[in-house]
Amino acid sequence: MQKDKLLTTIVDDHPIVIEGLKMLLQHEANIQVVGGFCSGAEILSYLRNNKVDLILLDITLPDINGMDLCQLIKSEWVSTTILILSNHTERSIILQSIQNGASGYLLKNSSIQELRQCIAEAIQGNIVYSRAVMEIISRPSKNQLQERPQLTRREKQVLALVAEGKTSQTIGQELFLSPLTIDTHRKNLIQKFNVKNMAELIMAASQQNLL
Amino acid sequence: MQKDKLLTTIVDDHPIVIEGLKMLLQHEANIQVVGGFCSGAEILSYLRNNKVDLILLDITLPDINGMDLCQLIKSEWVSTTILILSNHTERSIILQSIQNGASGYLLKNSSIQELRQCIAEAIQGNIVYSRAVMEIISRPSKNQLQERPQLTRREKQVLALVAEGKTSQTIGQELFLSPLTIDTHRKNLIQKFNVKNMAELIMAASQQNLL
DNA sequence: TAAAAAATACCTAAATATCAGGAGAAATAA
DNA sequence: TTATTTCTCCTGATATTTAGGTATTTTTTA
């Protein structure tokens, strides 16, 4: 074990992927894999007691999403490099990840060569994207053009209940609020999503996996 | 290389997963991994010239879906055992896979122990499911229980326009129909889907990939 | 060709949602 | 602590959908 090897860890809810990455990285000269974790809680707990230089991070995790976890980690361990390795091709997710401090975004179906290259690049301090990701960023498709609106806790709650076909009356009763308040939230949701009514809202929200 | 080792191959659009599985399986006494392929075309071409006993098959592939590929392979190479290894949790996909000749269905987020056990079982000739899959099969969730309603051409048309947030007025103009006719279609859609309003309808329809 | 299904159109009334404002209280962040 | 956001509730007007129906025409299917 050399001193100057980068301590690297993998966070992914698929044990197979962790194994695969370990295998790939174990032959890299300047990388030392120090663990693999299946959840946000595990990696956070590990970080509190161990130094880590590079994290390969999935978006889909059982307890927290990778974007939020990325922000969380970067806020406490600034010098740790995070590279997102995910299946998600949504432009919004990619951009949000970078915004939250990730040093790059790779798709899991990248070739092995591509992965190696990108990891090597990220270590140098560059922001890297796999080729497929580059294309997504440069030519956003129709439904990816619209950004994912930032919803408040209440709005998410109301959105979910509207999607169940409930009226403002019913929702108000359920949340112990005036139906007028629910109407206000509806109004705000319509504005944030830039849609005309609840039907289009549910459509937009479900396309962006907010339901 | 022993004679009685099972010749095993992996088909998955993620190179990392292939590597991970290879790593896991290389220590198994009675398994010999003979290749990994990223597409349906590749494995089919390989099968024409090589004997394979066990295939670990993903559902998502670039050129063909795993269910169809499974059927294709089983129709020509009956003695080859196929084990589906996928992320898809839809009951319909699981059942269709088994119907098409797969010897089991595992989720990719299974633990490594579970994978080993299931593979070992499948080799014995049993049909195996990972624990999570068992649960999906035995207790189908709400939206998987309800049958997919049979829609007429007009109803699909109206549904799509409603999902765009259009009113009966607008839709009527667009289709050169009376808005009252559109209302009738709305009514029928609500009945067929057994929902309370358009919001819930769009939700149900989008969950069933009808949009 | 006859029967069934689909598509069309209408009516009345009630229920709900949408639009355009404002405005105070509570929680959060700087 | 101050500023900002979020949450709450309101008025009043308008638009739209929903829930009962009924009924004719067109298209499909047996």
PDB file of N, CA and C in Angstrom, chain B residues 45-84:
ATOM      1  N   SER B  45     -25.062 -14.361 -31.834  1.00  0.00           N
ATOM      2  CA  SER B  45     -23.964 -14.730 -32.726  1.00  0.00           C
ATOM      3  C   SER B  45     -23.003 -15.686 -32.021  1.00  0.00           C
ATOM      4  N   TYR B  46     -22.770 -15.441 -30.752  1.00  0.00           N
ATOM      5  CA  TYR B  46     -21.886 -16.314 -29.989  1.00  0.00           C
ATOM      6  C   TYR B  46     -22.469 -17.722 -29.864  1.00  0.00           C
ATOM      7  N   LEU B  47     -23.774 -17.762 -29.588  1.00  0.00           N
ATOM      8  CA  LEU B  47     -24.437 -19.059 -29.373  1.00  0.00           C
ATOM      9  C   LEU B  47     -24.368 -19.949 -30.609  1.00  0.00           C
ATOM     10  N   ARG B  48     -24.334 -19.342 -31.765  1.00  0.00           N
ATOM     11  CA  ARG B  48     -24.320 -20.132 -32.993  1.00  0.00           C
ATOM     12  C   ARG B  48     -23.025 -20.936 -33.136  1.00  0.00           C
ATOM     13  N   ASN B  49     -21.994 -20.510 -32.456  1.00  0.00           N
ATOM     14  CA  ASN B  49     -20.722 -21.205 -32.601  1.00  0.00           C
ATOM     15  C   ASN B  49     -20.189 -21.820 -31.305  1.00  0.00           C
ATOM     16  N   ASN B  50     -20.878 -21.580 -30.214  1.00  0.00           N
ATOM     17  CA  ASN B  50     -20.357 -22.059 -28.947  1.00  0.00           C
ATOM     18  C   ASN B  50     -21.465 -22.619 -28.068  1.00  0.00           C
ATOM     19  N   LYS B  51     -21.075 -23.600 -27.274  1.00  0.00           N
ATOM     20  CA  LYS B  51     -22.032 -24.173 -26.342  1.00  0.00           C
ATOM     21  C   LYS B  51     -22.083 -23.312 -25.068  1.00  0.00           C
ATOM     22  N   VAL B  52     -23.282 -23.077 -24.579  1.00  0.00           N
ATOM     23  CA  VAL B  52     -23.441 -22.328 -23.328  1.00  0.00           C
ATOM     24  C   VAL B  52     -24.491 -23.047 -22.485  1.00  0.00           C
ATOM     25  N   ASP B  53     -24.181 -23.240 -21.198  1.00  0.00           N
ATOM     26  CA  ASP B  53     -25.136 -23.925 -20.328  1.00  0.00           C
ATOM     27  C   ASP B  53     -26.057 -22.956 -19.602  1.00  0.00           C
ATOM     28  N   LEU B  54     -25.494 -21.833 -19.184  1.00  0.00           N
ATOM     29  CA  LEU B  54     -26.262 -20.897 -18.358  1.00  0.00           C
ATOM     30  C   LEU B  54     -26.053 -19.467 -18.848  1.00  0.00           C
ATOM     31  N   ILE B  55     -27.154 -18.749 -18.993  1.00  0.00           N
ATOM     32  CA  ILE B  55     -27.058 -17.342 -19.390  1.00  0.00           C
ATOM     33  C   ILE B  55     -27.685 -16.471 -18.300  1.00  0.00           C
ATOM     34  N   LEU B  56     -26.939 -15.487 -17.846  1.00  0.00           N
ATOM     35  CA  LEU B  56     -27.500 -14.475 -16.951  1.00  0.00           C
ATOM     36  C   LEU B  56     -27.910 -13.308 -17.828  1.00  0.00           C
ATOM     37  N   LEU B  57     -29.202 -13.037 -17.859  1.00  0.00           N
ATOM     38  CA  LEU B  57     -29.738 -12.133 -18.875  1.00  0.00           C
ATOM     39  C   LEU B  57     -30.436 -10.926 -18.274  1.00  0.00           C
ATOM     40  N   ASP B  58     -30.086  -9.755 -18.769  1.00  0.00           N
ATOM     41  CA  ASP B  58     -30.728  -8.511 -18.363  1.00  0.00           C
ATOM     42  C   ASP B  58     -31.991  -8.290 -19.196  1.00  0.00           C
ATOM     43  N   ILE B  59     -32.910  -7.489 -18.690  1.00  0.00           N
ATOM     44  CA  ILE B  59     -34.114  -7.159 -19.469  1.00  0.00           C
ATOM     45  C   ILE B  59     -33.839  -6.005 -20.423  1.00  0.00           C
ATOM     46  N   THR B  60     -33.147  -5.007 -19.926  1.00  0.00           N
ATOM     47  CA  THR B  60     -32.869  -3.832 -20.744  1.00  0.00           C
ATOM     48  C   THR B  60     -31.624  -4.048 -21.601  1.00  0.00           C
ATOM     49  N   LEU B  61     -31.815  -4.113 -22.865  1.00  0.00           N
ATOM     50  CA  LEU B  61     -30.693  -4.275 -23.787  1.00  0.00           C
ATOM     51  C   LEU B  61     -30.885  -3.289 -24.935  1.00  0.00           C
ATOM     52  N   PRO B  62     -29.805  -2.914 -25.590  1.00  0.00           N
ATOM     53  CA  PRO B  62     -29.946  -1.882 -26.624  1.00  0.00           C
ATOM     54  C   PRO B  62     -30.762  -2.308 -27.837  1.00  0.00           C
ATOM     55  N   ASP B  63     -30.720  -3.595 -28.191  1.00  0.00           N
ATOM     56  CA  ASP B  63     -31.352  -3.976 -29.465  1.00  0.00           C
ATOM     57  C   ASP B  63     -32.625  -4.814 -29.334  1.00  0.00           C
ATOM     58  N   ILE B  64     -32.842  -5.444 -28.206  1.00  0.00           N
ATOM     59  CA  ILE B  64     -34.014  -6.300 -28.034  1.00  0.00           C
ATOM     60  C   ILE B  64     -34.271  -6.378 -26.539  1.00  0.00           C
ATOM     61  N   ASN B  65     -35.526  -6.595 -26.138  1.00  0.00           N
ATOM     62  CA  ASN B  65     -35.723  -6.708 -24.698  1.00  0.00           C
ATOM     63  C   ASN B  65     -35.479  -8.140 -24.241  1.00  0.00           C
ATOM     64  N   GLY B  66     -35.075  -8.274 -23.001  1.00  0.00           N
ATOM     65  CA  GLY B  66     -34.641  -9.559 -22.474  1.00  0.00           C
ATOM     66  C   GLY B  66     -35.696 -10.646 -22.533  1.00  0.00           C
ATOM     67  N   MET B  67     -36.968 -10.249 -22.392  1.00  0.00           N
ATOM     68  CA  MET B  67     -38.036 -11.251 -22.422  1.00  0.00           C
ATOM     69  C   MET B  67     -38.099 -11.905 -23.803  1.00  0.00           C
ATOM     70  N   ASP B  68     -38.093 -11.070 -24.822  1.00  0.00           N
ATOM     71  CA  ASP B  68     -38.157 -11.602 -26.183  1.00  0.00           C
ATOM     72  C   ASP B  68     -36.899 -12.411 -26.503  1.00  0.00           C
ATOM     73  N   LEU B  69     -35.774 -11.891 -26.088  1.00  0.00           N
ATOM     74  CA  LEU B  69     -34.511 -12.591 -26.341  1.00  0.00           C
ATOM     75  C   LEU B  69     -34.525 -13.960 -25.673  1.00  0.00           C
ATOM     76  N   CYS B  70     -35.083 -13.996 -24.492  1.00  0.00           N
ATOM     77  CA  CYS B  70     -35.185 -15.256 -23.753  1.00  0.00           C
ATOM     78  C   CYS B  70     -35.961 -16.288 -24.569  1.00  0.00           C
ATOM     79  N   GLN B  71     -37.098 -15.867 -25.062  1.00  0.00           N
ATOM     80  CA  GLN B  71     -37.926 -16.774 -25.855  1.00  0.00           C
ATOM     81  C   GLN B  71     -37.182 -17.251 -27.102  1.00  0.00           C
ATOM     82  N   LEU B  72     -36.507 -16.302 -27.725  1.00  0.00           N
ATOM     83  CA  LEU B  72     -35.740 -16.596 -28.942  1.00  0.00           C
ATOM     84  C   LEU B  72     -34.683 -17.651 -28.675  1.00  0.00           C
ATOM     85  N   ILE B  73     -33.955 -17.455 -27.602  1.00  0.00           N
ATOM     86  CA  ILE B  73     -32.871 -18.378 -27.280  1.00  0.00           C
ATOM     87  C   ILE B  73     -33.428 -19.745 -26.914  1.00  0.00           C
ATOM     88  N   LYS B  74     -34.470 -19.741 -26.087  1.00  0.00           N
ATOM     89  CA  LYS B  74     -35.030 -21.024 -25.657  1.00  0.00           C
ATOM     90  C   LYS B  74     -35.618 -21.812 -26.830  1.00  0.00           C
ATOM     91  N   SER B  75     -36.112 -21.103 -27.838  1.00  0.00           N
ATOM     92  CA  SER B  75     -36.708 -21.814 -28.969  1.00  0.00           C
ATOM     93  C   SER B  75     -35.645 -22.561 -29.769  1.00  0.00           C
ATOM     94  N   GLU B  76     -34.428 -22.082 -29.705  1.00  0.00           N
ATOM     95  CA  GLU B  76     -33.388 -22.712 -30.515  1.00  0.00           C
ATOM     96  C   GLU B  76     -32.437 -23.562 -29.674  1.00  0.00           C
ATOM     97  N   TRP B  77     -32.156 -23.099 -28.461  1.00  0.00           N
ATOM     98  CA  TRP B  77     -31.238 -23.838 -27.592  1.00  0.00           C
ATOM     99  C   TRP B  77     -31.981 -24.202 -26.300  1.00  0.00           C
ATOM    100  N   VAL B  78     -32.759 -25.258 -26.388  1.00  0.00           N
ATOM    101  CA  VAL B  78     -33.670 -25.612 -25.300  1.00  0.00           C
ATOM    102  C   VAL B  78     -32.920 -25.923 -24.010  1.00  0.00           C
ATOM    103  N   SER B  79     -31.785 -26.523 -24.133  1.00  0.00           N
ATOM    104  CA  SER B  79     -31.092 -27.004 -22.935  1.00  0.00           C
ATOM    105  C   SER B  79     -30.329 -25.902 -22.207  1.00  0.00           C
ATOM    106  N   THR B  80     -30.282 -24.726 -22.798  1.00  0.00           N
ATOM    107  CA  THR B  80     -29.589 -23.624 -22.130  1.00  0.00           C
ATOM    108  C   THR B  80     -30.487 -23.023 -21.044  1.00  0.00           C
ATOM    109  N   THR B  81     -29.949 -22.929 -19.852  1.00  0.00           N
ATOM    110  CA  THR B  81     -30.696 -22.345 -18.744  1.00  0.00           C
ATOM    111  C   THR B  81     -30.542 -20.819 -18.770  1.00  0.00           C
ATOM    112  N   ILE B  82     -31.659 -20.119 -18.620  1.00  0.00           N
ATOM    113  CA  ILE B  82     -31.598 -18.653 -18.617  1.00  0.00           C
ATOM    114  C   ILE B  82     -32.109 -18.124 -17.280  1.00  0.00           C
ATOM    115  N   LEU B  83     -31.320 -17.246 -16.716  1.00  0.00           N
ATOM    116  CA  LEU B  83     -31.684 -16.617 -15.454  1.00  0.00           C
ATOM    117  C   LEU B  83     -31.751 -15.114 -15.694  1.00  0.00           C
ATOM    118  N   ILE B  84     -32.916 -14.529 -15.419  1.00  0.00           N
ATOM    119  CA  ILE B  84     -33.054 -13.086 -15.646  1.00  0.00           C
ATOM    120  C   ILE B  84     -32.482 -12.330 -14.442  1.00  0.00           C
TER     121      ILE B  84
END
